[in-house]
């Protein structure tokens, strides 16, 4: 299972929100570039970047920070937040970001997203963010009448890289991931599902891996120290077990 350490960007800092609430922010560092280098130094083989300013504004807003991170880390990076036009996708992919995460625009205009998937094959990730099973968009500020499984299955047949499933109720709460929801979503999908939200312990990582989940995003737990990244990578099978 892939482990994606999260770096959430807001106002140039590395932060975490609770349940997507911009009024409940914890700042974990003023230098996201140094934090990116730190996680790679700890063994991270990939990074999950979120432009929270962009998610709220509906357009990329942290590209200078993303560019700086991309210049100093050698591992694949995926970026989400405010990517709602073809021009925005071109811009972030041109920065060297390996995969762009699209949520709001994909769900508001599925046909547009299908065209983008074909234009950027295997470089787009569909973000499905759900509150009580219902998809939320626009930086989680708007809840739709679309179920999570409906949102993902409408793109079966397209060259998607992955589906990123976030359980909003769990996000930033360290309460444990919603494993049944992730597993249910994975069923019938030809592309991998990455779980986000609530992962607080190495046992949570191990449980996701045992359930056949293909990837997970870990945020607050890494910053608050309830998970050691090297232990998480080992639990996920990304690093061999240490002998002796």
PDB file of C-alpha atoms in Angstrom:
ATOM      1  CA  UNK A   1       0.000   0.000   0.000  1.00  0.00           C
ATOM      2  CA  UNK A   2       1.252   3.468  -0.873  1.00  0.00           C
ATOM      3  CA  UNK A   3       1.723   5.949   1.976  1.00  0.00           C
ATOM      4  CA  UNK A   4       1.305   9.619   1.070  1.00  0.00           C
ATOM      5  CA  UNK A   5       2.457  12.079   3.786  1.00  0.00           C
ATOM      6  CA  UNK A   6       0.298  15.198   3.496  1.00  0.00           C
ATOM      7  CA  UNK A   7       1.502  18.775   3.274  1.00  0.00           C
ATOM      8  CA  UNK A   8      -1.502  21.104   3.421  1.00  0.00           C
ATOM      9  CA  UNK A   9      -0.678  24.657   2.360  1.00  0.00           C
ATOM     10  CA  UNK A  10      -2.491  27.712   3.696  1.00  0.00           C
ATOM     11  CA  UNK A  11      -1.069  31.219   3.642  1.00  0.00           C
ATOM     12  CA  UNK A  12       2.377  29.830   2.872  1.00  0.00           C
ATOM     13  CA  UNK A  13       2.426  27.585   5.964  1.00  0.00           C
ATOM     14  CA  UNK A  14       1.972  23.867   6.513  1.00  0.00           C
ATOM     15  CA  UNK A  15      -1.313  23.374   8.380  1.00  0.00           C
ATOM     16  CA  UNK A  16      -4.071  20.897   9.143  1.00  0.00           C
ATOM     17  CA  UNK A  17      -7.784  21.586   9.299  1.00  0.00           C
ATOM     18  CA  UNK A  18     -10.323  19.648  11.326  1.00  0.00           C
ATOM     19  CA  UNK A  19     -13.148  18.288   9.148  1.00  0.00           C
ATOM     20  CA  UNK A  20     -12.259  20.797   6.442  1.00  0.00           C
ATOM     21  CA  UNK A  21     -13.098  23.757   8.681  1.00  0.00           C
ATOM     22  CA  UNK A  22     -10.995  26.797   7.740  1.00  0.00           C
ATOM     23  CA  UNK A  23     -11.771  28.281  11.155  1.00  0.00           C
ATOM     24  CA  UNK A  24     -10.172  25.298  12.913  1.00  0.00           C
ATOM     25  CA  UNK A  25      -6.582  25.480  11.720  1.00  0.00           C
ATOM     26  CA  UNK A  26      -3.413  24.158  13.318  1.00  0.00           C
ATOM     27  CA  UNK A  27      -0.115  25.480  11.924  1.00  0.00           C
ATOM     28  CA  UNK A  28       2.608  22.838  11.980  1.00  0.00           C
ATOM     29  CA  UNK A  29       5.352  24.749  10.203  1.00  0.00           C
ATOM     30  CA  UNK A  30       6.164  27.999   8.441  1.00  0.00           C
ATOM     31  CA  UNK A  31       8.499  26.331   5.900  1.00  0.00           C
ATOM     32  CA  UNK A  32       6.682  23.714   3.794  1.00  0.00           C
ATOM     33  CA  UNK A  33       9.803  23.132   1.685  1.00  0.00           C
ATOM     34  CA  UNK A  34      11.800  22.099   4.757  1.00  0.00           C
ATOM     35  CA  UNK A  35       8.915  19.862   5.840  1.00  0.00           C
ATOM     36  CA  UNK A  36       8.845  18.176   2.423  1.00  0.00           C
ATOM     37  CA  UNK A  37      12.585  17.515   2.659  1.00  0.00           C
ATOM     38  CA  UNK A  38      12.101  16.154   6.173  1.00  0.00           C
ATOM     39  CA  UNK A  39       9.503  13.584   5.138  1.00  0.00           C
ATOM     40  CA  UNK A  40      11.613  12.429   2.214  1.00  0.00           C
ATOM     41  CA  UNK A  41      14.559  12.149   4.585  1.00  0.00           C
ATOM     42  CA  UNK A  42      12.381   9.960   6.811  1.00  0.00           C
ATOM     43  CA  UNK A  43      11.755   7.592   3.914  1.00  0.00           C
ATOM     44  CA  UNK A  44       8.703   9.026   2.129  1.00  0.00           C
ATOM     45  CA  UNK A  45       8.505   7.742  -1.434  1.00  0.00           C
ATOM     46  CA  UNK A  46       5.780  10.198  -2.461  1.00  0.00           C
ATOM     47  CA  UNK A  47       4.082  13.378  -1.180  1.00  0.00           C
ATOM     48  CA  UNK A  48       0.471  14.565  -1.124  1.00  0.00           C
ATOM     49  CA  UNK A  49       0.211  18.351  -1.474  1.00  0.00           C
ATOM     50  CA  UNK A  50      -2.995  20.311  -0.895  1.00  0.00           C
ATOM     51  CA  UNK A  51      -3.469  23.961  -1.858  1.00  0.00           C
ATOM     52  CA  UNK A  52      -6.100  24.966   0.697  1.00  0.00           C
ATOM     53  CA  UNK A  53      -6.092  28.574  -0.477  1.00  0.00           C
ATOM     54  CA  UNK A  54      -6.747  27.291  -3.975  1.00  0.00           C
ATOM     55  CA  UNK A  55      -9.572  25.014  -2.834  1.00  0.00           C
ATOM     56  CA  UNK A  56     -11.333  27.968  -1.262  1.00  0.00           C
ATOM     57  CA  UNK A  57     -10.673  30.383  -4.151  1.00  0.00           C
ATOM     58  CA  UNK A  58     -11.335  27.914  -6.972  1.00  0.00           C
ATOM     59  CA  UNK A  59      -7.951  28.455  -8.615  1.00  0.00           C
ATOM     60  CA  UNK A  60      -4.340  27.541  -7.794  1.00  0.00           C
ATOM     61  CA  UNK A  61      -2.926  29.874  -5.152  1.00  0.00           C
ATOM     62  CA  UNK A  62       0.226  28.205  -3.803  1.00  0.00           C
ATOM     63  CA  UNK A  63       2.170  27.442  -6.953  1.00  0.00           C
ATOM     64  CA  UNK A  64       5.386  29.155  -5.844  1.00  0.00           C
ATOM     65  CA  UNK A  65       5.547  26.938  -2.764  1.00  0.00           C
ATOM     66  CA  UNK A  66       4.722  23.865  -4.848  1.00  0.00           C
ATOM     67  CA  UNK A  67       7.436  24.769  -7.345  1.00  0.00           C
ATOM     68  CA  UNK A  68       9.959  25.171  -4.540  1.00  0.00           C
ATOM     69  CA  UNK A  69       9.019  21.791  -3.064  1.00  0.00           C
ATOM     70  CA  UNK A  70       9.247  20.121  -6.446  1.00  0.00           C
ATOM     71  CA  UNK A  71      12.735  21.526  -6.998  1.00  0.00           C
ATOM     72  CA  UNK A  72      14.164  19.941  -3.848  1.00  0.00           C
ATOM     73  CA  UNK A  73      12.417  16.561  -3.498  1.00  0.00           C
ATOM     74  CA  UNK A  74      13.054  13.672  -5.924  1.00  0.00           C
ATOM     75  CA  UNK A  75       9.880  11.697  -5.152  1.00  0.00           C
ATOM     76  CA  UNK A  76       6.538  11.802  -7.000  1.00  0.00           C
ATOM     77  CA  UNK A  77       4.091  14.476  -5.827  1.00  0.00           C
ATOM     78  CA  UNK A  78       0.366  14.853  -6.311  1.00  0.00           C
ATOM     79  CA  UNK A  79      -1.408  18.180  -5.845  1.00  0.00           C
ATOM     80  CA  UNK A  80      -5.027  19.122  -5.228  1.00  0.00           C
ATOM     81  CA  UNK A  81      -6.945  22.288  -4.470  1.00  0.00           C
ATOM     82  CA  UNK A  82      -8.618  24.676  -6.887  1.00  0.00           C
ATOM     83  CA  UNK A  83      -7.819  22.731 -10.058  1.00  0.00           C
ATOM     84  CA  UNK A  84     -10.993  23.427 -11.997  1.00  0.00           C
ATOM     85  CA  UNK A  85      -9.847  24.377 -15.521  1.00  0.00           C
ATOM     86  CA  UNK A  86      -7.720  22.848 -18.248  1.00  0.00           C
ATOM     87  CA  UNK A  87      -5.331  25.779 -17.864  1.00  0.00           C
ATOM     88  CA  UNK A  88      -4.893  25.095 -14.155  1.00  0.00           C
ATOM     89  CA  UNK A  89      -4.134  21.444 -14.850  1.00  0.00           C
ATOM     90  CA  UNK A  90      -1.583  22.354 -17.493  1.00  0.00           C
ATOM     91  CA  UNK A  91       0.036  24.838 -15.133  1.00  0.00           C
ATOM     92  CA  UNK A  92       0.520  22.448 -12.218  1.00  0.00           C
ATOM     93  CA  UNK A  93       1.606  19.523 -14.358  1.00  0.00           C
ATOM     94  CA  UNK A  94       4.150  21.793 -16.052  1.00  0.00           C
ATOM     95  CA  UNK A  95       5.627  22.509 -12.600  1.00  0.00           C
ATOM     96  CA  UNK A  96       6.686  18.892 -12.408  1.00  0.00           C
ATOM     97  CA  UNK A  97       3.794  17.703 -10.268  1.00  0.00           C
ATOM     98  CA  UNK A  98       3.233  14.089 -11.224  1.00  0.00           C
ATOM     99  CA  UNK A  99      -0.509  13.921 -10.617  1.00  0.00           C
ATOM    100  CA  UNK A 100      -3.229  16.545 -10.307  1.00  0.00           C
ATOM    101  CA  UNK A 101      -6.226  15.961  -8.042  1.00  0.00           C
ATOM    102  CA  UNK A 102      -9.607  17.177  -9.274  1.00  0.00           C
ATOM    103  CA  UNK A 103     -12.831  17.138  -7.286  1.00  0.00           C
ATOM    104  CA  UNK A 104     -15.258  20.006  -7.713  1.00  0.00           C
ATOM    105  CA  UNK A 105     -14.844  20.506 -11.460  1.00  0.00           C
ATOM    106  CA  UNK A 106     -15.020  16.770 -12.182  1.00  0.00           C
ATOM    107  CA  UNK A 107     -18.281  16.339 -10.327  1.00  0.00           C
ATOM    108  CA  UNK A 108     -19.892  19.516 -11.623  1.00  0.00           C
ATOM    109  CA  UNK A 109     -18.951  18.769 -15.241  1.00  0.00           C
ATOM    110  CA  UNK A 110     -18.258  15.040 -15.711  1.00  0.00           C
ATOM    111  CA  UNK A 111     -17.920  15.319 -19.482  1.00  0.00           C
ATOM    112  CA  UNK A 112     -15.205  17.964 -19.113  1.00  0.00           C
ATOM    113  CA  UNK A 113     -13.351  15.688 -16.695  1.00  0.00           C
ATOM    114  CA  UNK A 114     -13.591  12.767 -19.099  1.00  0.00           C
ATOM    115  CA  UNK A 115     -11.911  14.930 -21.736  1.00  0.00           C
ATOM    116  CA  UNK A 116      -9.215  15.923 -19.265  1.00  0.00           C
ATOM    117  CA  UNK A 117      -8.573  12.286 -18.351  1.00  0.00           C
ATOM    118  CA  UNK A 118      -7.957  11.511 -22.004  1.00  0.00           C
ATOM    119  CA  UNK A 119      -5.824  14.618 -22.435  1.00  0.00           C
ATOM    120  CA  UNK A 120      -3.674  13.777 -19.395  1.00  0.00           C
ATOM    121  CA  UNK A 121      -3.883   9.971 -19.188  1.00  0.00           C
ATOM    122  CA  UNK A 122      -2.972   8.428 -15.819  1.00  0.00           C
ATOM    123  CA  UNK A 123      -2.018  11.826 -14.402  1.00  0.00           C
ATOM    124  CA  UNK A 124      -5.354  12.829 -12.869  1.00  0.00           C
ATOM    125  CA  UNK A 125      -6.787  11.714  -9.533  1.00  0.00           C
ATOM    126  CA  UNK A 126     -10.505  12.042  -8.807  1.00  0.00           C
ATOM    127  CA  UNK A 127     -11.190  13.467  -5.352  1.00  0.00           C
ATOM    128  CA  UNK A 128     -14.328  12.052  -3.751  1.00  0.00           C
ATOM    129  CA  UNK A 129     -14.893  13.804  -0.431  1.00  0.00           C
ATOM    130  CA  UNK A 130     -17.896  12.511   1.473  1.00  0.00           C
ATOM    131  CA  UNK A 131     -19.847  13.632   4.515  1.00  0.00           C
ATOM    132  CA  UNK A 132     -22.166  10.852   5.766  1.00  0.00           C
ATOM    133  CA  UNK A 133     -21.817   9.205   2.360  1.00  0.00           C
ATOM    134  CA  UNK A 134     -22.773  12.329   0.393  1.00  0.00           C
ATOM    135  CA  UNK A 135     -20.162  14.050  -1.769  1.00  0.00           C
ATOM    136  CA  UNK A 136     -19.026  17.541  -0.784  1.00  0.00           C
ATOM    137  CA  UNK A 137     -17.355  19.986  -3.185  1.00  0.00           C
ATOM    138  CA  UNK A 138     -15.991  23.546  -3.295  1.00  0.00           C
ATOM    139  CA  UNK A 139     -13.520  23.056  -0.480  1.00  0.00           C
ATOM    140  CA  UNK A 140     -16.138  20.958   1.376  1.00  0.00           C
ATOM    141  CA  UNK A 141     -18.332  24.009   1.668  1.00  0.00           C
ATOM    142  CA  UNK A 142     -21.143  22.557  -0.504  1.00  0.00           C
ATOM    143  CA  UNK A 143     -22.782  19.133  -0.065  1.00  0.00           C
ATOM    144  CA  UNK A 144     -24.262  17.512  -3.175  1.00  0.00           C
ATOM    145  CA  UNK A 145     -26.989  14.898  -3.673  1.00  0.00           C
ATOM    146  CA  UNK A 146     -24.415  12.494  -5.132  1.00  0.00           C
ATOM    147  CA  UNK A 147     -23.318   9.338  -3.311  1.00  0.00           C
ATOM    148  CA  UNK A 148     -19.590   8.584  -3.181  1.00  0.00           C
ATOM    149  CA  UNK A 149     -19.884   5.375  -5.229  1.00  0.00           C
ATOM    150  CA  UNK A 150     -21.905   7.190  -7.912  1.00  0.00           C
ATOM    151  CA  UNK A 151     -19.256   9.891  -8.158  1.00  0.00           C
ATOM    152  CA  UNK A 152     -16.450   7.413  -8.787  1.00  0.00           C
ATOM    153  CA  UNK A 153     -18.189   4.815 -10.924  1.00  0.00           C
ATOM    154  CA  UNK A 154     -19.275   7.336 -13.543  1.00  0.00           C
ATOM    155  CA  UNK A 155     -15.629   7.523 -14.656  1.00  0.00           C
ATOM    156  CA  UNK A 156     -15.016   3.800 -15.075  1.00  0.00           C
ATOM    157  CA  UNK A 157     -13.361   3.330 -18.454  1.00  0.00           C
ATOM    158  CA  UNK A 158     -11.363   6.557 -18.275  1.00  0.00           C
ATOM    159  CA  UNK A 159      -7.559   6.565 -17.817  1.00  0.00           C
ATOM    160  CA  UNK A 160      -7.675   7.807 -14.221  1.00  0.00           C
ATOM    161  CA  UNK A 161      -4.603   7.420 -12.029  1.00  0.00           C
ATOM    162  CA  UNK A 162      -6.591   6.868  -8.821  1.00  0.00           C
ATOM    163  CA  UNK A 163      -9.555   7.900  -6.693  1.00  0.00           C
ATOM    164  CA  UNK A 164      -8.805   9.805  -3.495  1.00  0.00           C
ATOM    165  CA  UNK A 165     -11.553   9.121  -0.960  1.00  0.00           C
ATOM    166  CA  UNK A 166     -11.761  11.427   2.050  1.00  0.00           C
ATOM    167  CA  UNK A 167     -14.183  10.802   4.882  1.00  0.00           C
ATOM    168  CA  UNK A 168     -14.800  14.371   6.042  1.00  0.00           C
ATOM    169  CA  UNK A 169     -16.118  13.379   9.463  1.00  0.00           C
ATOM    170  CA  UNK A 170     -12.793  11.652  10.179  1.00  0.00           C
ATOM    171  CA  UNK A 171     -10.450  14.166   8.585  1.00  0.00           C
ATOM    172  CA  UNK A 172      -8.047  15.712  11.059  1.00  0.00           C
ATOM    173  CA  UNK A 173      -9.812  14.007  13.976  1.00  0.00           C
ATOM    174  CA  UNK A 174      -7.412  11.061  14.535  1.00  0.00           C
ATOM    175  CA  UNK A 175     -10.495   8.911  15.112  1.00  0.00           C
ATOM    176  CA  UNK A 176      -9.651   6.118  12.674  1.00  0.00           C
ATOM    177  CA  UNK A 177     -10.342   5.725   8.947  1.00  0.00           C
ATOM    178  CA  UNK A 178     -13.717   4.683   7.590  1.00  0.00           C
ATOM    179  CA  UNK A 179     -12.446   1.370   6.244  1.00  0.00           C
ATOM    180  CA  UNK A 180     -15.845  -0.107   5.238  1.00  0.00           C
ATOM    181  CA  UNK A 181     -16.571   2.954   3.103  1.00  0.00           C
ATOM    182  CA  UNK A 182     -13.191   2.750   1.380  1.00  0.00           C
ATOM    183  CA  UNK A 183     -13.528  -0.968   0.710  1.00  0.00           C
ATOM    184  CA  UNK A 184     -17.074  -0.519  -0.606  1.00  0.00           C
ATOM    185  CA  UNK A 185     -15.884   2.207  -2.949  1.00  0.00           C
ATOM    186  CA  UNK A 186     -12.974   0.095  -4.209  1.00  0.00           C
ATOM    187  CA  UNK A 187     -15.297  -2.715  -5.261  1.00  0.00           C
ATOM    188  CA  UNK A 188     -15.951  -2.540  -8.968  1.00  0.00           C
ATOM    189  CA  UNK A 189     -13.402   0.177  -9.647  1.00  0.00           C
ATOM    190  CA  UNK A 190     -10.518  -0.616 -12.020  1.00  0.00           C
ATOM    191  CA  UNK A 191      -8.274   2.076 -10.531  1.00  0.00           C
ATOM    192  CA  UNK A 192      -6.777   2.258  -7.040  1.00  0.00           C
ATOM    193  CA  UNK A 193      -8.515   4.018  -4.164  1.00  0.00           C
ATOM    194  CA  UNK A 194      -6.442   6.129  -1.761  1.00  0.00           C
ATOM    195  CA  UNK A 195      -7.949   6.593   1.702  1.00  0.00           C
ATOM    196  CA  UNK A 196      -7.709   9.858   3.627  1.00  0.00           C
ATOM    197  CA  UNK A 197      -9.118  10.987   6.940  1.00  0.00           C
ATOM    198  CA  UNK A 198      -8.749   9.783  10.508  1.00  0.00           C
ATOM    199  CA  UNK A 199      -5.575   7.694  10.254  1.00  0.00           C
ATOM    200  CA  UNK A 200      -3.976   8.005  13.699  1.00  0.00           C
ATOM    201  CA  UNK A 201      -2.003   4.839  14.438  1.00  0.00           C
ATOM    202  CA  UNK A 202       0.202   2.299  12.716  1.00  0.00           C
ATOM    203  CA  UNK A 203      -2.553  -0.250  13.343  1.00  0.00           C
ATOM    204  CA  UNK A 204      -4.898   1.905  11.244  1.00  0.00           C
ATOM    205  CA  UNK A 205      -2.350   1.740   8.418  1.00  0.00           C
ATOM    206  CA  UNK A 206      -1.997  -2.009   8.859  1.00  0.00           C
ATOM    207  CA  UNK A 207      -5.775  -2.471   8.836  1.00  0.00           C
ATOM    208  CA  UNK A 208      -6.122  -0.522   5.593  1.00  0.00           C
ATOM    209  CA  UNK A 209      -3.384  -2.615   3.991  1.00  0.00           C
ATOM    210  CA  UNK A 210      -5.021  -5.859   5.173  1.00  0.00           C
ATOM    211  CA  UNK A 211      -8.330  -4.679   3.685  1.00  0.00           C
ATOM    212  CA  UNK A 212      -6.693  -4.338   0.275  1.00  0.00           C
ATOM    213  CA  UNK A 213      -6.737  -0.543   0.153  1.00  0.00           C
ATOM    214  CA  UNK A 214      -4.126   0.628  -2.343  1.00  0.00           C
ATOM    215  CA  UNK A 215      -2.993   3.843  -0.689  1.00  0.00           C
ATOM    216  CA  UNK A 216      -3.474   6.171   2.266  1.00  0.00           C
ATOM    217  CA  UNK A 217      -2.829   9.820   3.057  1.00  0.00           C
ATOM    218  CA  UNK A 218      -1.502  10.573   6.538  1.00  0.00           C
ATOM    219  CA  UNK A 219      -1.533  14.129   7.854  1.00  0.00           C
ATOM    220  CA  UNK A 220      -2.149  15.241  11.428  1.00  0.00           C
ATOM    221  CA  UNK A 221      -0.920  11.963  12.929  1.00  0.00           C
ATOM    222  CA  UNK A 222       2.543  12.496  11.462  1.00  0.00           C
ATOM    223  CA  UNK A 223       2.734  16.070  12.712  1.00  0.00           C
ATOM    224  CA  UNK A 224       1.466  15.276  16.188  1.00  0.00           C
ATOM    225  CA  UNK A 225       3.673  12.207  16.473  1.00  0.00           C
ATOM    226  CA  UNK A 226       1.027   9.527  16.932  1.00  0.00           C
ATOM    227  CA  UNK A 227       2.512   7.802  13.873  1.00  0.00           C
ATOM    228  CA  UNK A 228       6.184   7.459  12.998  1.00  0.00           C
ATOM    229  CA  UNK A 229       6.540   7.590   9.217  1.00  0.00           C
ATOM    230  CA  UNK A 230       9.050   4.755   9.035  1.00  0.00           C
ATOM    231  CA  UNK A 231       6.718   2.527  11.067  1.00  0.00           C
ATOM    232  CA  UNK A 232       3.823   3.465   8.768  1.00  0.00           C
ATOM    233  CA  UNK A 233       5.837   2.625   5.674  1.00  0.00           C
ATOM    234  CA  UNK A 234       6.771  -0.738   7.165  1.00  0.00           C
ATOM    235  CA  UNK A 235       3.159  -1.483   8.122  1.00  0.00           C
ATOM    236  CA  UNK A 236       2.068  -0.640   4.585  1.00  0.00           C
ATOM    237  CA  UNK A 237       4.737  -2.856   3.056  1.00  0.00           C
ATOM    238  CA  UNK A 238       6.652   0.043   1.528  1.00  0.00           C
ATOM    239  CA  UNK A 239       9.768  -0.740   3.572  1.00  0.00           C
ATOM    240  CA  UNK A 240      11.143  -4.151   4.522  1.00  0.00           C
ATOM    241  CA  UNK A 241      10.862  -5.116   8.157  1.00  0.00           C
ATOM    242  CA  UNK A 242      13.954  -4.338  10.183  1.00  0.00           C
ATOM    243  CA  UNK A 243      15.897  -7.403  11.318  1.00  0.00           C
ATOM    244  CA  UNK A 244      17.477  -7.737  14.739  1.00  0.00           C
TER     245      UNK A 244
END
